[in-house]
PDB file of N, CA and C in Angstrom:
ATOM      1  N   UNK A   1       9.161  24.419 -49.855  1.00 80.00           N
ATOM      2  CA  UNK A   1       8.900  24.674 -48.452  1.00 80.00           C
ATOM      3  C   UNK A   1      10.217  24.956 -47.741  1.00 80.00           C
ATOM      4  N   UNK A   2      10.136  25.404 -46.892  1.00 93.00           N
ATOM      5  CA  UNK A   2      11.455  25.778 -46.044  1.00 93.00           C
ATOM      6  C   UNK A   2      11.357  25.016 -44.690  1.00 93.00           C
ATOM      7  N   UNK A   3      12.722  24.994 -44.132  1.00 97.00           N
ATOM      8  CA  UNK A   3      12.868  24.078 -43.122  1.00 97.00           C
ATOM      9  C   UNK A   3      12.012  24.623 -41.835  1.00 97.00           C
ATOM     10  N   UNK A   4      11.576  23.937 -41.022  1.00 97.00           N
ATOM     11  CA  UNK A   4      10.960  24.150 -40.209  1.00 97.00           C
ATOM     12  C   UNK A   4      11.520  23.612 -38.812  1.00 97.00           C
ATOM     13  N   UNK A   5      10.899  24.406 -37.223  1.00 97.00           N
ATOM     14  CA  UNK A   5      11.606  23.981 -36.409  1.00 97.00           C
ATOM     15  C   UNK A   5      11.466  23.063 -36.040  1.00 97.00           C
ATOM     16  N   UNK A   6      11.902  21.885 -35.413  1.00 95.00           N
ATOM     17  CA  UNK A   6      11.841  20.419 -34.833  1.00 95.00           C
ATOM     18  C   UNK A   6      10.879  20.455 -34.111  1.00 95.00           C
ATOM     19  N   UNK A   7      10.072  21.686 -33.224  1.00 94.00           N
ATOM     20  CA  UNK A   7       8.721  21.283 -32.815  1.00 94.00           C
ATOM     21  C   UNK A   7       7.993  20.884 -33.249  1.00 94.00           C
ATOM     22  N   UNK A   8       7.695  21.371 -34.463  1.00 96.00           N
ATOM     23  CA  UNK A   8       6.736  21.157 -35.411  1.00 96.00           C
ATOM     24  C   UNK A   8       6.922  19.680 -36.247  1.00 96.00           C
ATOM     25  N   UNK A   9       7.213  19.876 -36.101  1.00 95.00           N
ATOM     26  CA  UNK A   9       7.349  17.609 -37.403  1.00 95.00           C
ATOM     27  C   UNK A   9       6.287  17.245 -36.587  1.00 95.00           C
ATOM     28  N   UNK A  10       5.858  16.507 -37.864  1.00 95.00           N
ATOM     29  CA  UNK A  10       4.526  15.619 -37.673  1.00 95.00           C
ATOM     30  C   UNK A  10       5.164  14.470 -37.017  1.00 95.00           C
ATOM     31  N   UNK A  11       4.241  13.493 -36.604  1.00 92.00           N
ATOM     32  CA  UNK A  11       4.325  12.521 -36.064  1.00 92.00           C
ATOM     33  C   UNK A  11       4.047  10.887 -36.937  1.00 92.00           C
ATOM     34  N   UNK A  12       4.869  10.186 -36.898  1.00 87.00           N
ATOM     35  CA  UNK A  12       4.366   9.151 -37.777  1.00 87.00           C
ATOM     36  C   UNK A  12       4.612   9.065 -39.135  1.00 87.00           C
ATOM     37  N   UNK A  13       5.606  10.510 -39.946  1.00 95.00           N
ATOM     38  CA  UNK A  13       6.077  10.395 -40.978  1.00 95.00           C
ATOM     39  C   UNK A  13       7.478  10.322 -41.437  1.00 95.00           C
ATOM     40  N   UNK A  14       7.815  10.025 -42.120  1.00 96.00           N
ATOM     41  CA  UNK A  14       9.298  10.402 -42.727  1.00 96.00           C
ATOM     42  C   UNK A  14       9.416  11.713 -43.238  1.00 96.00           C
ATOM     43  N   UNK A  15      10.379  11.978 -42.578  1.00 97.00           N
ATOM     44  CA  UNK A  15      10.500  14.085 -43.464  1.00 97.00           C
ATOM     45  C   UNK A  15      11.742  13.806 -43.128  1.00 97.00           C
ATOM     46  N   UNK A  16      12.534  14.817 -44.339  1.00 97.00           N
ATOM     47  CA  UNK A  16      14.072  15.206 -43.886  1.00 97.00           C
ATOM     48  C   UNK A  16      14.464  15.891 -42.450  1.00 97.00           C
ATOM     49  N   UNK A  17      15.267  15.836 -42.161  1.00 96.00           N
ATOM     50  CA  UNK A  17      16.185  16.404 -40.746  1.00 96.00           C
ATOM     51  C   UNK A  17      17.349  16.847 -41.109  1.00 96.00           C
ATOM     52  N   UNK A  18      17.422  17.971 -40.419  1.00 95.00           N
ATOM     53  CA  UNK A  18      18.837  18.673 -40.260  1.00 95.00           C
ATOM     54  C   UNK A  18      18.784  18.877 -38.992  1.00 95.00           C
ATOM     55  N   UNK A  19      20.682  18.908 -39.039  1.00 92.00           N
ATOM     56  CA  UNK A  19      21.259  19.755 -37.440  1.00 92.00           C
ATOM     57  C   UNK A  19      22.538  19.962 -37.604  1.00 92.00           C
ATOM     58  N   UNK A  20      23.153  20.361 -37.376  1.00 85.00           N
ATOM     59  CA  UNK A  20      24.412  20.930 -37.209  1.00 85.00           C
ATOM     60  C   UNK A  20      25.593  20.046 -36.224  1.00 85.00           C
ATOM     61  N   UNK A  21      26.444  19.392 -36.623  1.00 80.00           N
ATOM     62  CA  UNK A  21      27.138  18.173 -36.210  1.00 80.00           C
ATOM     63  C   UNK A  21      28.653  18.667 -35.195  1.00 80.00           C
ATOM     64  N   UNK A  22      28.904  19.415 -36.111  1.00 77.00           N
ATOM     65  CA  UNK A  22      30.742  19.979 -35.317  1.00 77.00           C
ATOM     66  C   UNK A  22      30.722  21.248 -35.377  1.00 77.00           C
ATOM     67  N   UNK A  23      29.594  21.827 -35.081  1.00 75.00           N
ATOM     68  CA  UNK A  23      29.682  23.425 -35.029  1.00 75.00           C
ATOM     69  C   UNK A  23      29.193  24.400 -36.148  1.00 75.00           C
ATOM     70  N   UNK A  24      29.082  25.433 -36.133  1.00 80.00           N
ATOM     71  CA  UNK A  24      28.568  26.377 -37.099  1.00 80.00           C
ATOM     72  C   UNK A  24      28.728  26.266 -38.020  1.00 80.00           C
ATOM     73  N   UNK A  25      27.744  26.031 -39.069  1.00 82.00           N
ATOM     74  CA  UNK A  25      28.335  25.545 -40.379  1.00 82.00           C
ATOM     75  C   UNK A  25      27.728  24.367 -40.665  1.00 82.00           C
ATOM     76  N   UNK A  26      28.405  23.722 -40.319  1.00 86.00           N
ATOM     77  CA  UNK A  26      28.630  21.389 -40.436  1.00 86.00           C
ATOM     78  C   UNK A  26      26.772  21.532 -40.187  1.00 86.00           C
ATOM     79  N   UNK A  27      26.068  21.672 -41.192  1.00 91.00           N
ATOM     80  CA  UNK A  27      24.921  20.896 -41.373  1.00 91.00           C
ATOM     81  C   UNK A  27      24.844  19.618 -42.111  1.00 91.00           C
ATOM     82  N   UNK A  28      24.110  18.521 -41.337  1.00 91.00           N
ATOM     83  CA  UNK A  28      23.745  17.376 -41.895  1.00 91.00           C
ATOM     84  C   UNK A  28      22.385  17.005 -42.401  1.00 91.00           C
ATOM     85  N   UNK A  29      22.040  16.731 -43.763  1.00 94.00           N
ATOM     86  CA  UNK A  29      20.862  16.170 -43.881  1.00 94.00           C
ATOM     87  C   UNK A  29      20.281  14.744 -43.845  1.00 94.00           C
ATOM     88  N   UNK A  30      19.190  13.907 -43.405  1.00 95.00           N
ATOM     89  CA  UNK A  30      18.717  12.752 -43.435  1.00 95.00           C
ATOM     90  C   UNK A  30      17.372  12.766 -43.256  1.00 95.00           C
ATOM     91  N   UNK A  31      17.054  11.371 -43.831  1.00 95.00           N
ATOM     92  CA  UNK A  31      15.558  11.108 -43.492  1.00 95.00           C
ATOM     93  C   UNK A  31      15.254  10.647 -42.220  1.00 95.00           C
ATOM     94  N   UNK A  32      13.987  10.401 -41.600  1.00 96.00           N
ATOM     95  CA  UNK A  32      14.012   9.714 -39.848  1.00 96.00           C
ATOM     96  C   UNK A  32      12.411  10.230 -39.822  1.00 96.00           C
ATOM     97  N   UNK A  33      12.059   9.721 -38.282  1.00 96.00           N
ATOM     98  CA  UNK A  33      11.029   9.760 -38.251  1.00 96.00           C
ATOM     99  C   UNK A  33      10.849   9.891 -36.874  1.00 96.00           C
ATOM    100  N   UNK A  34      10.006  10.263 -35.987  1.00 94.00           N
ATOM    101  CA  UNK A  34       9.646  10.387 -34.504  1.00 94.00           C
ATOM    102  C   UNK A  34       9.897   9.216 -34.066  1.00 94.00           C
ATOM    103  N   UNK A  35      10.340   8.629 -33.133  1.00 91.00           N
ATOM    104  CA  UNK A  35      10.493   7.575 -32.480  1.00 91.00           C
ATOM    105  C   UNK A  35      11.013   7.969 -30.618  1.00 91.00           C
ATOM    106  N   UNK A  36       9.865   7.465 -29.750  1.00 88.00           N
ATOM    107  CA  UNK A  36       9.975   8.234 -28.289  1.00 88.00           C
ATOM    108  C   UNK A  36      10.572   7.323 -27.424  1.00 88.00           C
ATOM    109  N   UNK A  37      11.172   5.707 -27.961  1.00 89.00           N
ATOM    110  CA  UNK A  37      12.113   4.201 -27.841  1.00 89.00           C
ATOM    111  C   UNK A  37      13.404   5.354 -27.976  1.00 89.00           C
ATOM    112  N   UNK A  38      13.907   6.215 -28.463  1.00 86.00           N
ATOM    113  CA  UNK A  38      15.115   6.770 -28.841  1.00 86.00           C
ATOM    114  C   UNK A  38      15.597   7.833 -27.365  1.00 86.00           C
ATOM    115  N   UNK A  39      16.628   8.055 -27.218  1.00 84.00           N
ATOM    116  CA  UNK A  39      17.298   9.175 -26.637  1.00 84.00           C
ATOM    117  C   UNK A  39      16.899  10.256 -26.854  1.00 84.00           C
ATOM    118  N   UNK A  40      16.540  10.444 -28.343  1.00 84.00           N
ATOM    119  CA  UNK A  40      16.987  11.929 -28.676  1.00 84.00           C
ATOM    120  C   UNK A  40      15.007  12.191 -29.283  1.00 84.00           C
ATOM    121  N   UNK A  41      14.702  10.868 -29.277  1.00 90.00           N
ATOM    122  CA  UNK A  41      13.322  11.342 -29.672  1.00 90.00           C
ATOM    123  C   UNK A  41      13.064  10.842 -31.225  1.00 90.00           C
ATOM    124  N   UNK A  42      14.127  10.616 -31.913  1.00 92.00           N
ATOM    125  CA  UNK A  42      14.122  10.657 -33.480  1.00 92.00           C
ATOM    126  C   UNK A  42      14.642   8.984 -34.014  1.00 92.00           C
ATOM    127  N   UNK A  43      14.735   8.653 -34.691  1.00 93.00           N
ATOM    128  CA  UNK A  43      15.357   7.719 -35.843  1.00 93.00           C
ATOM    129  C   UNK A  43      15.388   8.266 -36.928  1.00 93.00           C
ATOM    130  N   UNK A  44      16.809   8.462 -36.703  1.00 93.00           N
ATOM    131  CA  UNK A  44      17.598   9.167 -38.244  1.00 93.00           C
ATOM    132  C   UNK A  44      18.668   7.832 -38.843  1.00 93.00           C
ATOM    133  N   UNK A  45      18.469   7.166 -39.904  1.00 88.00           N
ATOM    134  CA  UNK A  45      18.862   6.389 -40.522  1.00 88.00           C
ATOM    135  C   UNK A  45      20.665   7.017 -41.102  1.00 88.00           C
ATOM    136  N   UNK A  46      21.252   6.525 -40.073  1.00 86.00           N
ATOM    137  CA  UNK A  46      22.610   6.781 -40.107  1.00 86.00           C
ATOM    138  C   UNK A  46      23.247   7.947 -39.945  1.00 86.00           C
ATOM    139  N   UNK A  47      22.852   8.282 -38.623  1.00 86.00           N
ATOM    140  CA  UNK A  47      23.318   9.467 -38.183  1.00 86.00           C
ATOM    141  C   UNK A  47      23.143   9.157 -36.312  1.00 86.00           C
ATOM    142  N   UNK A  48      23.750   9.976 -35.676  1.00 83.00           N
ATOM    143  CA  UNK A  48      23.974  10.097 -34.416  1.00 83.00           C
ATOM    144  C   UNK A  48      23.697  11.724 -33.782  1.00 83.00           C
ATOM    145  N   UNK A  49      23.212  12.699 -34.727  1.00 87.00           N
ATOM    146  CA  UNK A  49      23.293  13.593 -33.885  1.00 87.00           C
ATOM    147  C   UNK A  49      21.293  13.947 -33.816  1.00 87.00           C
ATOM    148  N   UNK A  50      21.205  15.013 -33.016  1.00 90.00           N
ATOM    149  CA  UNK A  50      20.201  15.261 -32.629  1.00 90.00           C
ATOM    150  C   UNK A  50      19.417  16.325 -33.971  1.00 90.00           C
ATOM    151  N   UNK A  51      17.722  16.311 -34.716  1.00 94.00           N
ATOM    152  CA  UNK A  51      17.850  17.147 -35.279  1.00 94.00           C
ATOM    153  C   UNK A  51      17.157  18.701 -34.990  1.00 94.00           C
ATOM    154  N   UNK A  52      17.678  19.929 -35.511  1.00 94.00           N
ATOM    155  CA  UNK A  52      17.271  20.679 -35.049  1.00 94.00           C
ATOM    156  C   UNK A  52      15.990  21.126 -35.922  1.00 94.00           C
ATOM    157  N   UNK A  53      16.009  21.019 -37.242  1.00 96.00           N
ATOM    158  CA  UNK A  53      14.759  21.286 -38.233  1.00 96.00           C
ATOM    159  C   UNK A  53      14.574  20.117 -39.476  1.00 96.00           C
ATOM    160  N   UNK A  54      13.143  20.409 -39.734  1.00 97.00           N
ATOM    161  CA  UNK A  54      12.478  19.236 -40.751  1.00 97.00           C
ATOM    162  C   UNK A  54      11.868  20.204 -42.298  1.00 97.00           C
ATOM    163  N   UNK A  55      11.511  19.218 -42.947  1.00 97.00           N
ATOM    164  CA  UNK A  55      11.191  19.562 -43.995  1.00 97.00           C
ATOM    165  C   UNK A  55      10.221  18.241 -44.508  1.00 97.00           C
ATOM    166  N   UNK A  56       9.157  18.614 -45.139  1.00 97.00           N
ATOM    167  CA  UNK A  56       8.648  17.065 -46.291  1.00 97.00           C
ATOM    168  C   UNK A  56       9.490  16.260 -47.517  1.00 97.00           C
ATOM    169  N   UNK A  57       9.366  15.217 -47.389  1.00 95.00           N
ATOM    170  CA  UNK A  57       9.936  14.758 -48.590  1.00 95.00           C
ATOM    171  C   UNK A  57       9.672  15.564 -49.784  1.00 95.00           C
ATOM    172  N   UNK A  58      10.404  15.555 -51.261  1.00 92.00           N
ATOM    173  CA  UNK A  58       9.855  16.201 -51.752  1.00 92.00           C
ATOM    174  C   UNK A  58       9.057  14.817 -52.620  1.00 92.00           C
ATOM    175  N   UNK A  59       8.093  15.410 -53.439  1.00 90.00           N
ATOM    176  CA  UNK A  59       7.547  14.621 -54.700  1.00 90.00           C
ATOM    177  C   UNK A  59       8.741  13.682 -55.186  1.00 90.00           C
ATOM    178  N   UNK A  60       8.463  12.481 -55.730  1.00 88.00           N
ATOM    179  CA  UNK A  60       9.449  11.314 -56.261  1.00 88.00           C
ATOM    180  C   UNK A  60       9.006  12.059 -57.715  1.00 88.00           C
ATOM    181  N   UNK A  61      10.241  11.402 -58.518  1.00 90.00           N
ATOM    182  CA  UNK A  61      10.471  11.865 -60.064  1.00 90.00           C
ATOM    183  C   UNK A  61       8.893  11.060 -60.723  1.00 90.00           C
ATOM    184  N   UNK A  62       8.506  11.767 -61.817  1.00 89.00           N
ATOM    185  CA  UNK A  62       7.350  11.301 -62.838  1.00 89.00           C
ATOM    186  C   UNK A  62       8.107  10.076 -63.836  1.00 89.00           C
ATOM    187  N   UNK A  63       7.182   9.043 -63.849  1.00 81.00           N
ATOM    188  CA  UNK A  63       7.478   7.602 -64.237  1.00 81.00           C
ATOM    189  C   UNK A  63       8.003   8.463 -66.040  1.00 81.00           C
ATOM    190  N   UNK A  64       8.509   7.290 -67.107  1.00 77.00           N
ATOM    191  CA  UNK A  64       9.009   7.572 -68.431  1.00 77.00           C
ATOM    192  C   UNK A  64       7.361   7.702 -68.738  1.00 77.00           C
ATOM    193  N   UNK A  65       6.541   8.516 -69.658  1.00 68.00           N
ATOM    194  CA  UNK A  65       5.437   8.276 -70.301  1.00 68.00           C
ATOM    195  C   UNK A  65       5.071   7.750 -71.396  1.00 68.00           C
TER     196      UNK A  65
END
C-alpha cells in the first residue's frame, strides 16, 4: 500500500506516520494513533513532530512451522 494523506487515517488504530522533521528530505517514520487529548491530534510514540501521511501496519512475520 502506499502512504496516504493524514486525512484519511482511520480512527482508533495504530498505522505508521510520516512527516518531514527539518525540511525537505528529513522524513520520519513511527507508529501512533489518533488521539484529540493531543496538540497535534496524534500520539506518536517518540516523536514530537506533526504527521503528514499514514500507512497500515504491515502483516507480523509467520510463526517457525
Amino acid at each position: 500500500m502506499e502512504w496516504q494523506p493524514i486525512e484519511t487515517a482511520p480512527n482508533n488504530e495504530i498505522v505508521l506516520l510520516t512527516g518531514e522533521m527539518d525540511g525537505p528530505g528529513d522524513w520520519r517514520i513511527k507508529c501512533g494513533y489518533r488521539d484529540d487529548t493531543t496538540r497535534s491530534g496524534w500520539k506518536i510514540w517518540g516523536a514530537s513532530w506533526e504527521p503528514s501521511h499514514w500507512m497500515p501496519l504491515p502483516q507480523p512475520p509467520k510463526g517457525k512451522e
